Amino acid sequence: MENTDYERIGTTDVYLSETALVPTLIPDEAKAGHVGVVYFEDVEDIAFDVVSALKREKILVYECKIKKSENEEDDIKQIKSVPEYVRYLIGVGCGKINMLCSYFATINAIDYMMFVTAPSSDRILYSTPALKEACCPKYVVADRKILDAAPKTLIAAGWGIALSQPLKAFERCVARKLSTEKSGRTESIAESFKRELAGNSLQMTHDTGELFWFLMRLSDRNRKQNFKGGVDSFCEVMQKSYKLRHRGEYMFVASYVLWAYYRLFLKSRCEDTLLPPDKMKSMKLLETKCGLEFNLLLKRIDFLTINGYFRIKYILDEYRKDLIGILDSIDLEKSQRRWRRLYEDAGFWLKENFTTKELLSIMALCGEISGGILGYAKASGALEDYI
């Protein structure tokens, strides 16, 4: 098929092509009435085109249109209504529908394909948290024209993820420096950041295809990482607190706030004059304000020993200028202007959804469940006034 780009990423064959490619990837044994197409209501028109392409090739299809809900368990109940005779699943949509398809395919031991409708998620090749060892799609297909016509909010969500990666790379570099585990490398922190950034950054353009490929590769890398820094924790809590926007949008907001805070924190040397944090208060607020269970928080929180605290303080003092230099090179000030202008209202929704005080409060609470520099800032007492 003309104008088809292909790459094998991890264990998945990924195509940037057109809708007509979908029927050619269906296994012969599934064509006689064993194919199911699953989608949310907001992509019904696109799903209709996918189903029509299958029917033109005489492939019988079972359709499952899911009503979106804020409760993940409700979504899982709806996809469980797909009959047992469906032995090959096609998900039409983005990250959330992929999670449901991954869940269904795993518990039924079948393969599935994702037809991606917008470059908005870095979790297409990322296992669902509902199951351990959940399967990934056998194929991922995207249509160039559909990506270009995706809603602005979804494209902004994808760019929000992409533009957040340099700060996430910074957090991983700092966490490695602060770790007691020996890495076996003898490189400067600037060299470590440069290595971490390789393949994890993308200059902002109008090319949705380039963004799609970046997010697919990033999705595969995310499966192999278990570090959870400030950006991921901040984004997680914002999603639970607001539930109005897409994850990528929250990720960029979290990155911008943390980027500004890290620079201020590292330029200050006042940790020794601060009172210790009230961990119980923070955990109770995370439960009441953000919906995180108190008992689970007790298991996640890391209590620093006195020696551990002063060890981290010494390392940060040693590399303070280097870290500030890296943060200055990231320059999210310029990125946020370009990102906001992806919206028709130039990002006015940001003012309507939350205040600066609310963002700082969430950032402070996230210090309790974050590793790296944000966790240290919380342990030092530097975030208590924001709670």
mmCIF file of C-alpha atoms in Angstrom:
data_model
loop_
_atom_site.group_PDB
_atom_site.id
_atom_site.type_symbol
_atom_site.label_atom_id
_atom_site.label_comp_id
_atom_site.label_asym_id
_atom_site.label_seq_id
_atom_site.Cartn_x
_atom_site.Cartn_y
_atom_site.Cartn_z
ATOM 1 C CA MET A 1 0.000 0.000 0.000
ATOM 2 C CA GLU A 2 1.376 3.413 -0.990
ATOM 3 C CA ASN A 3 2.444 6.011 1.590
ATOM 4 C CA THR A 4 2.827 3.386 4.304
ATOM 5 C CA ASP A 5 5.525 3.771 6.947
ATOM 6 C CA TYR A 6 6.344 0.702 9.036
ATOM 7 C CA GLU A 7 8.433 -0.004 12.117
ATOM 8 C CA ARG A 8 8.567 -2.893 14.537
ATOM 9 C CA ILE A 9 8.590 -1.425 18.056
ATOM 10 C CA GLY A 10 9.116 -3.972 20.802
ATOM 11 C CA THR A 11 6.835 -6.881 19.896
ATOM 12 C CA THR A 12 4.356 -4.757 17.917
ATOM 13 C CA ASP A 13 4.166 -4.004 14.189
ATOM 14 C CA VAL A 14 3.317 -0.311 13.803
ATOM 15 C CA TYR A 15 1.965 1.221 10.581
ATOM 16 C CA LEU A 16 1.301 4.831 9.620
ATOM 17 C CA SER A 17 -0.859 4.371 6.549
ATOM 18 C CA GLU A 18 -4.621 4.497 5.897
ATOM 19 C CA THR A 19 -7.792 2.822 7.151
ATOM 20 C CA ALA A 20 -7.871 0.349 4.235
ATOM 21 C CA LEU A 21 -4.799 -1.408 5.669
ATOM 22 C CA VAL A 22 -6.769 -2.807 8.643
ATOM 23 C CA PRO A 23 -8.529 -5.733 6.843
ATOM 24 C CA THR A 24 -5.239 -6.973 5.368
ATOM 25 C CA LEU A 25 -3.857 -7.597 8.880
ATOM 26 C CA ILE A 26 -6.760 -9.735 10.149
ATOM 27 C CA PRO A 27 -5.813 -13.441 10.448
ATOM 28 C CA ASP A 28 -7.844 -15.750 8.179
ATOM 29 C CA GLU A 29 -9.207 -17.826 11.063
ATOM 30 C CA ALA A 30 -10.859 -14.736 12.592
ATOM 31 C CA LYS A 31 -12.573 -13.425 9.448
ATOM 32 C CA ALA A 32 -15.661 -15.635 9.665
ATOM 33 C CA GLY A 33 -17.453 -13.776 12.445
ATOM 34 C CA HIS A 34 -14.799 -13.707 15.145
ATOM 35 C CA VAL A 35 -13.680 -10.040 14.895
ATOM 36 C CA GLY A 36 -14.816 -7.434 17.405
ATOM 37 C CA VAL A 37 -14.440 -3.643 17.127
ATOM 38 C CA VAL A 38 -14.470 -1.672 20.389
ATOM 39 C CA TYR A 39 -14.667 2.120 20.654
ATOM 40 C CA PHE A 40 -15.971 5.034 22.707
ATOM 41 C CA GLU A 41 -18.895 7.142 21.498
ATOM 42 C CA ASP A 42 -16.713 10.141 20.624
ATOM 43 C CA VAL A 43 -14.965 8.251 17.776
ATOM 44 C CA GLU A 44 -18.084 6.569 16.395
ATOM 45 C CA ASP A 45 -17.617 8.117 12.927
ATOM 46 C CA ILE A 46 -14.052 6.820 12.653
ATOM 47 C CA ALA A 47 -15.098 3.391 13.960
ATOM 48 C CA PHE A 48 -17.812 3.304 11.270
ATOM 49 C CA ASP A 49 -15.116 3.758 8.598
ATOM 50 C CA VAL A 50 -13.040 0.928 10.101
ATOM 51 C CA VAL A 51 -16.054 -1.400 10.237
ATOM 52 C CA SER A 52 -16.995 -0.470 6.654
ATOM 53 C CA ALA A 53 -13.469 -1.298 5.464
ATOM 54 C CA LEU A 54 -13.761 -4.722 7.125
ATOM 55 C CA LYS A 55 -17.212 -5.416 5.663
ATOM 56 C CA ARG A 56 -16.037 -4.529 2.159
ATOM 57 C CA GLU A 57 -13.621 -7.450 2.510
ATOM 58 C CA LYS A 58 -16.498 -9.738 3.618
ATOM 59 C CA ILE A 59 -15.275 -9.810 7.239
ATOM 60 C CA LEU A 60 -18.097 -10.218 9.760
ATOM 61 C CA VAL A 61 -17.808 -7.831 12.715
ATOM 62 C CA TYR A 62 -19.218 -7.543 16.237
ATOM 63 C CA GLU A 63 -19.382 -3.897 17.379
ATOM 64 C CA CYS A 64 -19.112 -2.738 20.985
ATOM 65 C CA LYS A 65 -19.729 0.969 21.595
ATOM 66 C CA ILE A 66 -18.711 1.954 25.124
ATOM 67 C CA LYS A 67 -20.129 4.873 27.061
ATOM 68 C CA LYS A 68 -17.363 6.826 28.751
ATOM 69 C CA SER A 69 -17.415 6.955 32.523
ATOM 70 C CA GLU A 70 -15.103 8.353 35.183
ATOM 71 C CA ASN A 71 -14.905 4.946 36.841
ATOM 72 C CA GLU A 72 -12.457 2.501 35.268
ATOM 73 C CA GLU A 73 -14.384 -0.461 36.695
ATOM 74 C CA ASP A 74 -17.522 0.619 34.788
ATOM 75 C CA ASP A 75 -15.545 0.660 31.527
ATOM 76 C CA ILE A 76 -14.197 -2.833 32.234
ATOM 77 C CA LYS A 77 -17.734 -4.121 32.885
ATOM 78 C CA GLN A 78 -18.833 -2.805 29.482
ATOM 79 C CA ILE A 79 -16.029 -4.484 27.549
ATOM 80 C CA LYS A 80 -16.763 -7.757 29.332
ATOM 81 C CA SER A 81 -20.051 -7.770 27.399
ATOM 82 C CA VAL A 82 -18.094 -8.691 24.243
ATOM 83 C CA PRO A 83 -19.132 -12.319 23.483
ATOM 84 C CA GLU A 84 -16.721 -15.230 23.829
ATOM 85 C CA TYR A 85 -16.857 -16.050 20.115
ATOM 86 C CA VAL A 86 -14.834 -12.867 19.405
ATOM 87 C CA ARG A 87 -11.272 -14.129 19.001
ATOM 88 C CA TYR A 88 -9.674 -11.009 17.538
ATOM 89 C CA LEU A 89 -10.247 -7.498 18.849
ATOM 90 C CA ILE A 90 -9.740 -4.097 17.206
ATOM 91 C CA GLY A 91 -9.683 -1.035 19.443
ATOM 92 C CA VAL A 92 -10.494 2.310 17.816
ATOM 93 C CA GLY A 93 -9.307 5.286 19.852
ATOM 94 C CA CYS A 94 -6.349 6.188 22.065
ATOM 95 C CA GLY A 95 -4.875 5.274 25.441
ATOM 96 C CA LYS A 96 -8.020 4.450 27.427
ATOM 97 C CA ILE A 97 -9.556 2.139 24.835
ATOM 98 C CA ASN A 98 -6.178 0.435 24.498
ATOM 99 C CA MET A 99 -6.186 -0.289 28.234
ATOM 100 C CA LEU A 100 -9.603 -1.954 27.919
ATOM 101 C CA CYS A 101 -8.582 -3.982 24.858
ATOM 102 C CA SER A 102 -5.373 -5.077 26.592
ATOM 103 C CA TYR A 103 -7.425 -6.203 29.592
ATOM 104 C CA PHE A 104 -9.937 -8.160 27.475
ATOM 105 C CA ALA A 105 -7.247 -9.717 25.251
ATOM 106 C CA THR A 106 -5.191 -10.800 28.270
ATOM 107 C CA ILE A 107 -7.988 -12.525 30.193
ATOM 108 C CA ASN A 108 -9.261 -14.226 27.005
ATOM 109 C CA ALA A 109 -5.802 -15.100 25.587
ATOM 110 C CA ILE A 110 -6.433 -13.479 22.193
ATOM 111 C CA ASP A 111 -4.595 -10.964 19.988
ATOM 112 C CA TYR A 112 -5.751 -7.423 19.353
ATOM 113 C CA MET A 113 -5.037 -4.470 17.084
ATOM 114 C CA MET A 114 -5.155 -0.753 17.886
ATOM 115 C CA PHE A 115 -6.412 1.751 15.322
ATOM 116 C CA VAL A 116 -5.099 5.007 16.786
ATOM 117 C CA THR A 117 -7.269 8.058 16.153
ATOM 118 C CA ALA A 118 -5.040 10.805 17.638
ATOM 119 C CA PRO A 119 -1.376 11.268 18.625
ATOM 120 C CA SER A 120 -2.291 11.768 22.285
ATOM 121 C CA SER A 121 -0.976 8.846 24.336
ATOM 122 C CA ASP A 122 2.329 7.237 25.313
ATOM 123 C CA ARG A 123 0.564 4.142 26.657
ATOM 124 C CA ILE A 124 -0.437 2.278 23.496
ATOM 125 C CA LEU A 125 2.387 -0.240 23.998
ATOM 126 C CA TYR A 126 2.102 0.015 27.751
ATOM 127 C CA SER A 127 0.540 -2.770 29.834
ATOM 128 C CA THR A 128 -2.705 -2.025 31.641
ATOM 129 C CA PRO A 129 -2.343 -1.480 35.417
ATOM 130 C CA ALA A 130 -5.437 -3.660 35.925
ATOM 131 C CA LEU A 131 -3.429 -6.822 35.182
ATOM 132 C CA LYS A 132 0.176 -7.860 35.597
ATOM 133 C CA GLU A 133 1.892 -9.077 32.418
ATOM 134 C CA ALA A 134 -0.924 -7.691 30.264
ATOM 135 C CA CYS A 135 -0.454 -8.123 26.524
ATOM 136 C CA CYS A 136 0.332 -5.354 24.044
ATOM 137 C CA PRO A 137 -1.331 -4.954 20.626
ATOM 138 C CA LYS A 138 -0.056 -7.195 17.850
ATOM 139 C CA TYR A 139 -0.551 -4.337 15.390
ATOM 140 C CA VAL A 140 -0.953 -0.575 15.672
ATOM 141 C CA VAL A 141 -2.363 1.280 12.670
ATOM 142 C CA ALA A 142 -2.891 5.018 12.211
ATOM 143 C CA ASP A 143 -4.332 6.948 9.269
ATOM 144 C CA ARG A 144 -2.426 10.146 8.422
ATOM 145 C CA LYS A 145 -5.575 12.078 7.511
ATOM 146 C CA ILE A 146 -7.312 11.085 10.748
ATOM 147 C CA LEU A 147 -4.306 12.125 12.848
ATOM 148 C CA ASP A 148 -4.208 15.519 11.126
ATOM 149 C CA ALA A 149 -7.945 16.029 11.770
ATOM 150 C CA ALA A 150 -7.787 15.018 15.456
ATOM 151 C CA PRO A 151 -9.245 17.465 18.020
ATOM 152 C CA LYS A 152 -6.822 20.186 19.118
ATOM 153 C CA THR A 153 -7.056 19.065 22.742
ATOM 154 C CA LEU A 154 -5.810 15.581 21.835
ATOM 155 C CA ILE A 155 -2.919 16.920 19.760
ATOM 156 C CA ALA A 156 -2.041 19.245 22.654
ATOM 157 C CA ALA A 157 -2.121 16.236 24.994
ATOM 158 C CA GLY A 158 0.387 14.417 22.779
ATOM 159 C CA TRP A 159 2.680 17.422 22.632
ATOM 160 C CA GLY A 160 2.254 17.855 26.385
ATOM 161 C CA ILE A 161 3.766 14.390 26.854
ATOM 162 C CA ALA A 162 6.555 15.021 24.336
ATOM 163 C CA LEU A 163 7.548 18.408 25.796
ATOM 164 C CA SER A 164 7.607 16.948 29.326
ATOM 165 C CA GLN A 165 10.249 14.350 28.520
ATOM 166 C CA PRO A 166 13.353 16.564 29.073
ATOM 167 C CA LEU A 167 12.264 17.335 32.656
ATOM 168 C CA LYS A 168 11.482 13.669 33.262
ATOM 169 C CA ALA A 169 14.973 12.839 31.970
ATOM 170 C CA PHE A 170 16.362 15.413 34.418
ATOM 171 C CA GLU A 171 14.468 13.751 37.285
ATOM 172 C CA ARG A 172 15.858 10.329 36.379
ATOM 173 C CA CYS A 173 19.423 11.693 36.252
ATOM 174 C CA VAL A 174 19.071 13.301 39.685
ATOM 175 C CA ALA A 175 17.506 10.133 41.118
ATOM 176 C CA ARG A 176 20.453 8.060 39.884
ATOM 177 C CA LYS A 177 22.917 10.473 41.476
ATOM 178 C CA LEU A 178 21.023 10.321 44.753
ATOM 179 C CA SER A 179 20.678 6.527 44.669
ATOM 180 C CA THR A 180 22.858 4.327 46.869
ATOM 181 C CA GLU A 181 23.076 1.754 44.065
ATOM 182 C CA LYS A 182 26.260 1.789 41.997
ATOM 183 C CA SER A 183 25.624 2.385 38.308
ATOM 184 C CA GLY A 184 29.086 1.408 37.073
ATOM 185 C CA ARG A 185 29.307 4.599 34.982
ATOM 186 C CA THR A 186 31.882 7.353 35.466
ATOM 187 C CA GLU A 187 30.201 10.224 33.646
ATOM 188 C CA SER A 188 29.333 13.769 34.648
ATOM 189 C CA ILE A 189 25.714 14.648 35.391
ATOM 190 C CA ALA A 190 25.624 16.735 32.180
ATOM 191 C CA GLU A 191 26.763 13.670 30.188
ATOM 192 C CA SER A 192 24.207 11.535 31.996
ATOM 193 C CA PHE A 193 21.429 13.994 31.072
ATOM 194 C CA LYS A 194 22.563 14.108 27.438
ATOM 195 C CA ARG A 195 22.487 10.303 27.260
ATOM 196 C CA GLU A 196 19.085 10.148 28.970
ATOM 197 C CA LEU A 197 17.693 12.769 26.602
ATOM 198 C CA ALA A 198 18.765 10.907 23.451
ATOM 199 C CA GLY A 199 15.571 9.747 21.746
ATOM 200 C CA ASN A 200 13.465 11.292 24.519
ATOM 201 C CA SER A 201 13.001 14.772 23.081
ATOM 202 C CA LEU A 202 11.182 16.172 20.069
ATOM 203 C CA GLN A 203 11.130 19.665 18.606
ATOM 204 C CA MET A 204 7.590 20.983 18.265
ATOM 205 C CA THR A 205 6.229 20.961 14.688
ATOM 206 C CA HIS A 206 2.872 20.626 12.926
ATOM 207 C CA ASP A 207 3.672 17.068 11.813
ATOM 208 C CA THR A 208 1.226 14.759 13.638
ATOM 209 C CA GLY A 209 2.886 11.737 12.033
ATOM 210 C CA GLU A 210 6.231 12.601 13.619
ATOM 211 C CA LEU A 211 4.492 13.017 16.982
ATOM 212 C CA PHE A 212 2.754 9.642 16.522
ATOM 213 C CA TRP A 213 6.063 7.823 15.972
ATOM 214 C CA PHE A 214 7.691 9.585 18.923
ATOM 215 C CA LEU A 215 4.853 8.534 21.257
ATOM 216 C CA MET A 216 4.937 4.928 20.015
ATOM 217 C CA ARG A 217 8.675 4.611 20.704
ATOM 218 C CA LEU A 218 8.277 6.369 24.031
ATOM 219 C CA SER A 219 5.469 3.977 24.947
ATOM 220 C CA ASP A 220 7.793 1.006 24.455
ATOM 221 C CA ARG A 221 10.530 2.627 26.572
ATOM 222 C CA ASN A 222 8.035 3.401 29.345
ATOM 223 C CA ARG A 223 7.336 -0.310 29.783
ATOM 224 C CA LYS A 224 10.938 -0.829 30.866
ATOM 225 C CA GLN A 225 11.103 1.994 33.432
ATOM 226 C CA ASN A 226 9.904 1.797 37.011
ATOM 227 C CA PHE A 227 11.076 5.171 38.366
ATOM 228 C CA LYS A 228 8.241 7.495 39.369
ATOM 229 C CA GLY A 229 9.389 11.089 39.782
ATOM 230 C CA GLY A 230 7.633 14.351 40.455
ATOM 231 C CA VAL A 231 6.120 14.766 36.980
ATOM 232 C CA ASP A 232 4.390 11.363 36.993
ATOM 233 C CA SER A 233 3.161 11.737 40.590
ATOM 234 C CA PHE A 234 1.907 15.286 39.956
ATOM 235 C CA CYS A 235 0.100 14.166 36.794
ATOM 236 C CA GLU A 236 -1.467 11.176 38.588
ATOM 237 C CA VAL A 237 -2.856 13.329 41.398
ATOM 238 C CA MET A 238 -4.166 15.977 38.964
ATOM 239 C CA GLN A 239 -6.041 13.291 37.035
ATOM 240 C CA LYS A 240 -7.684 12.007 40.210
ATOM 241 C CA SER A 241 -8.479 15.527 41.446
ATOM 242 C CA TYR A 242 -9.961 17.073 38.288
ATOM 243 C CA LYS A 243 -10.836 14.354 35.702
ATOM 244 C CA LEU A 244 -11.736 16.982 33.094
ATOM 245 C CA ARG A 245 -8.790 16.982 30.713
ATOM 246 C CA HIS A 246 -6.443 14.502 29.055
ATOM 247 C CA ARG A 247 -3.439 13.013 30.831
ATOM 248 C CA GLY A 248 -0.930 14.657 28.458
ATOM 249 C CA GLU A 249 -2.352 18.099 29.214
ATOM 250 C CA TYR A 250 -1.918 17.554 32.943
ATOM 251 C CA MET A 251 1.581 16.201 32.358
ATOM 252 C CA PHE A 252 2.728 19.398 30.690
ATOM 253 C CA VAL A 253 1.170 21.587 33.395
ATOM 254 C CA ALA A 254 2.917 19.458 36.035
ATOM 255 C CA SER A 255 6.237 19.708 34.173
ATOM 256 C CA TYR A 256 6.063 23.470 33.850
ATOM 257 C CA VAL A 257 5.242 23.999 37.542
ATOM 258 C CA LEU A 258 7.984 21.605 38.678
ATOM 259 C CA TRP A 259 10.550 23.060 36.276
ATOM 260 C CA ALA A 260 10.002 26.504 37.800
ATOM 261 C CA TYR A 261 10.045 25.126 41.356
ATOM 262 C CA TYR A 262 13.205 23.027 40.908
ATOM 263 C CA ARG A 263 15.087 26.088 39.675
ATOM 264 C CA LEU A 264 13.987 28.146 42.689
ATOM 265 C CA PHE A 265 14.671 25.327 45.154
ATOM 266 C CA LEU A 266 18.181 24.659 43.863
ATOM 267 C CA LYS A 267 19.045 28.371 43.921
ATOM 268 C CA SER A 268 18.029 28.531 47.590
ATOM 269 C CA ARG A 269 20.129 27.162 50.462
ATOM 270 C CA CYS A 270 17.616 27.370 53.285
ATOM 271 C CA GLU A 271 16.855 23.683 53.974
ATOM 272 C CA ASP A 272 18.618 23.691 57.349
ATOM 273 C CA THR A 273 16.318 26.424 58.697
ATOM 274 C CA LEU A 274 13.046 24.617 57.909
ATOM 275 C CA LEU A 275 10.774 22.637 60.189
ATOM 276 C CA PRO A 276 10.308 18.926 59.372
ATOM 277 C CA PRO A 277 7.199 17.998 57.313
ATOM 278 C CA ASP A 278 3.949 16.650 58.726
ATOM 279 C CA LYS A 279 3.673 13.347 56.857
ATOM 280 C CA MET A 280 0.392 12.238 58.415
ATOM 281 C CA LYS A 281 -1.292 15.490 57.407
ATOM 282 C CA SER A 282 -0.072 15.098 53.827
ATOM 283 C CA MET A 283 -1.266 11.498 53.594
ATOM 284 C CA LYS A 284 -4.720 12.365 54.931
ATOM 285 C CA LEU A 285 -5.023 15.222 52.418
ATOM 286 C CA LEU A 286 -3.933 12.929 49.575
ATOM 287 C CA GLU A 287 -6.794 10.637 50.580
ATOM 288 C CA THR A 288 -9.511 13.279 51.058
ATOM 289 C CA LYS A 289 -8.564 15.650 48.211
ATOM 290 C CA CYS A 290 -7.103 13.272 45.643
ATOM 291 C CA GLY A 291 -8.753 9.908 46.300
ATOM 292 C CA LEU A 292 -5.548 7.983 47.119
ATOM 293 C CA GLU A 293 -6.106 5.325 49.791
ATOM 294 C CA PHE A 294 -4.409 6.066 53.111
ATOM 295 C CA ASN A 295 -3.274 2.461 53.708
ATOM 296 C CA LEU A 296 -1.677 2.251 50.257
ATOM 297 C CA LEU A 297 0.071 5.583 50.835
ATOM 298 C CA LEU A 298 1.703 4.211 53.976
ATOM 299 C CA LYS A 299 3.309 1.496 51.851
ATOM 300 C CA ARG A 300 4.480 3.917 49.126
ATOM 301 C CA ILE A 301 6.040 6.622 51.310
ATOM 302 C CA ASP A 302 9.778 6.476 51.877
ATOM 303 C CA PHE A 303 10.958 7.676 55.286
ATOM 304 C CA LEU A 304 14.471 9.121 54.959
ATOM 305 C CA THR A 305 16.977 8.295 57.660
ATOM 306 C CA ILE A 306 19.086 11.119 59.087
ATOM 307 C CA ASN A 307 22.165 9.823 57.253
ATOM 308 C CA GLY A 308 20.178 9.452 54.036
ATOM 309 C CA TYR A 309 18.859 13.006 54.287
ATOM 310 C CA PHE A 310 22.294 14.567 54.810
ATOM 311 C CA ARG A 311 23.804 12.371 52.101
ATOM 312 C CA ILE A 312 21.276 13.719 49.578
ATOM 313 C CA LYS A 313 21.835 17.270 50.787
ATOM 314 C CA TYR A 314 25.591 16.896 50.277
ATOM 315 C CA ILE A 315 25.175 15.525 46.734
ATOM 316 C CA LEU A 316 22.744 18.286 45.726
ATOM 317 C CA ASP A 317 25.124 20.923 47.126
ATOM 318 C CA GLU A 318 27.961 19.424 45.099
ATOM 319 C CA TYR A 319 26.040 19.397 41.818
ATOM 320 C CA ARG A 320 23.809 22.421 42.420
ATOM 321 C CA LYS A 321 25.272 24.632 39.657
ATOM 322 C CA ASP A 322 25.309 21.751 37.179
ATOM 323 C CA LEU A 323 21.639 20.984 37.863
ATOM 324 C CA ILE A 324 20.598 24.611 37.515
ATOM 325 C CA GLY A 325 22.465 24.762 34.197
ATOM 326 C CA ILE A 326 20.593 21.694 32.921
ATOM 327 C CA LEU A 327 17.231 23.160 33.954
ATOM 328 C CA ASP A 328 18.063 26.445 32.207
ATOM 329 C CA SER A 329 18.836 24.499 29.027
ATOM 330 C CA ILE A 330 15.401 22.838 29.042
ATOM 331 C CA ASP A 331 13.599 26.223 28.761
ATOM 332 C CA LEU A 332 9.964 25.262 29.265
ATOM 333 C CA GLU A 333 9.095 28.976 29.264
ATOM 334 C CA LYS A 334 9.408 29.025 25.488
ATOM 335 C CA SER A 335 7.712 25.629 25.126
ATOM 336 C CA GLN A 336 4.659 26.609 27.158
ATOM 337 C CA ARG A 337 3.897 29.572 24.872
ATOM 338 C CA ARG A 338 3.925 27.370 21.783
ATOM 339 C CA TRP A 339 1.957 24.641 23.575
ATOM 340 C CA ARG A 340 -0.813 27.010 24.738
ATOM 341 C CA ARG A 341 -1.265 28.284 21.180
ATOM 342 C CA LEU A 342 -2.281 24.810 20.027
ATOM 343 C CA TYR A 343 -5.681 25.671 21.533
ATOM 344 C CA GLU A 344 -8.271 27.901 19.923
ATOM 345 C CA ASP A 345 -8.463 29.910 23.169
ATOM 346 C CA ALA A 346 -4.650 30.070 23.540
ATOM 347 C CA GLY A 347 -4.884 28.021 26.733
ATOM 348 C CA PHE A 348 -7.506 30.103 28.526
ATOM 349 C CA TRP A 349 -8.961 26.852 29.942
ATOM 350 C CA LEU A 350 -5.961 26.735 32.298
ATOM 351 C CA LYS A 351 -7.310 29.739 34.212
ATOM 352 C CA GLU A 352 -10.775 28.226 34.397
ATOM 353 C CA ASN A 353 -9.705 24.816 35.697
ATOM 354 C CA PHE A 354 -7.355 25.522 38.603
ATOM 355 C CA THR A 355 -5.587 28.297 40.493
ATOM 356 C CA THR A 356 -1.889 28.722 41.204
ATOM 357 C CA LYS A 357 -2.577 27.985 44.872
ATOM 358 C CA GLU A 358 -4.236 24.666 43.981
ATOM 359 C CA LEU A 359 -1.324 23.637 41.762
ATOM 360 C CA LEU A 360 1.237 24.447 44.447
ATOM 361 C CA SER A 361 -0.796 22.500 47.002
ATOM 362 C CA ILE A 362 -0.909 19.432 44.748
ATOM 363 C CA MET A 363 2.831 19.750 44.053
ATOM 364 C CA ALA A 364 3.542 19.831 47.791
ATOM 365 C CA LEU A 365 1.419 16.749 48.469
ATOM 366 C CA CYS A 366 3.061 14.871 45.599
ATOM 367 C CA GLY A 367 6.390 15.164 47.379
ATOM 368 C CA GLU A 368 5.169 12.369 49.678
ATOM 369 C CA ILE A 369 4.813 9.860 46.829
ATOM 370 C CA SER A 370 7.691 10.991 44.592
ATOM 371 C CA GLY A 371 11.278 9.910 44.343
ATOM 372 C CA GLY A 372 14.228 12.145 43.500
ATOM 373 C CA ILE A 373 14.432 15.878 44.007
ATOM 374 C CA LEU A 374 10.746 16.521 44.774
ATOM 375 C CA GLY A 375 10.751 13.850 47.475
ATOM 376 C CA TYR A 376 13.827 15.451 49.032
ATOM 377 C CA ALA A 377 12.241 18.918 48.885
ATOM 378 C CA LYS A 378 9.229 17.549 50.770
ATOM 379 C CA ALA A 379 11.433 15.810 53.354
ATOM 380 C CA SER A 380 13.309 19.081 53.947
ATOM 381 C CA GLY A 381 10.106 20.916 54.852
ATOM 382 C CA ALA A 382 10.403 23.280 51.869
ATOM 383 C CA LEU A 383 6.890 22.479 50.635
ATOM 384 C CA GLU A 384 4.909 22.655 53.883
ATOM 385 C CA ASP A 385 3.694 26.225 53.410
ATOM 386 C CA TYR A 386 2.024 25.263 50.116
ATOM 387 C CA ILE A 387 -0.198 22.537 51.620
#
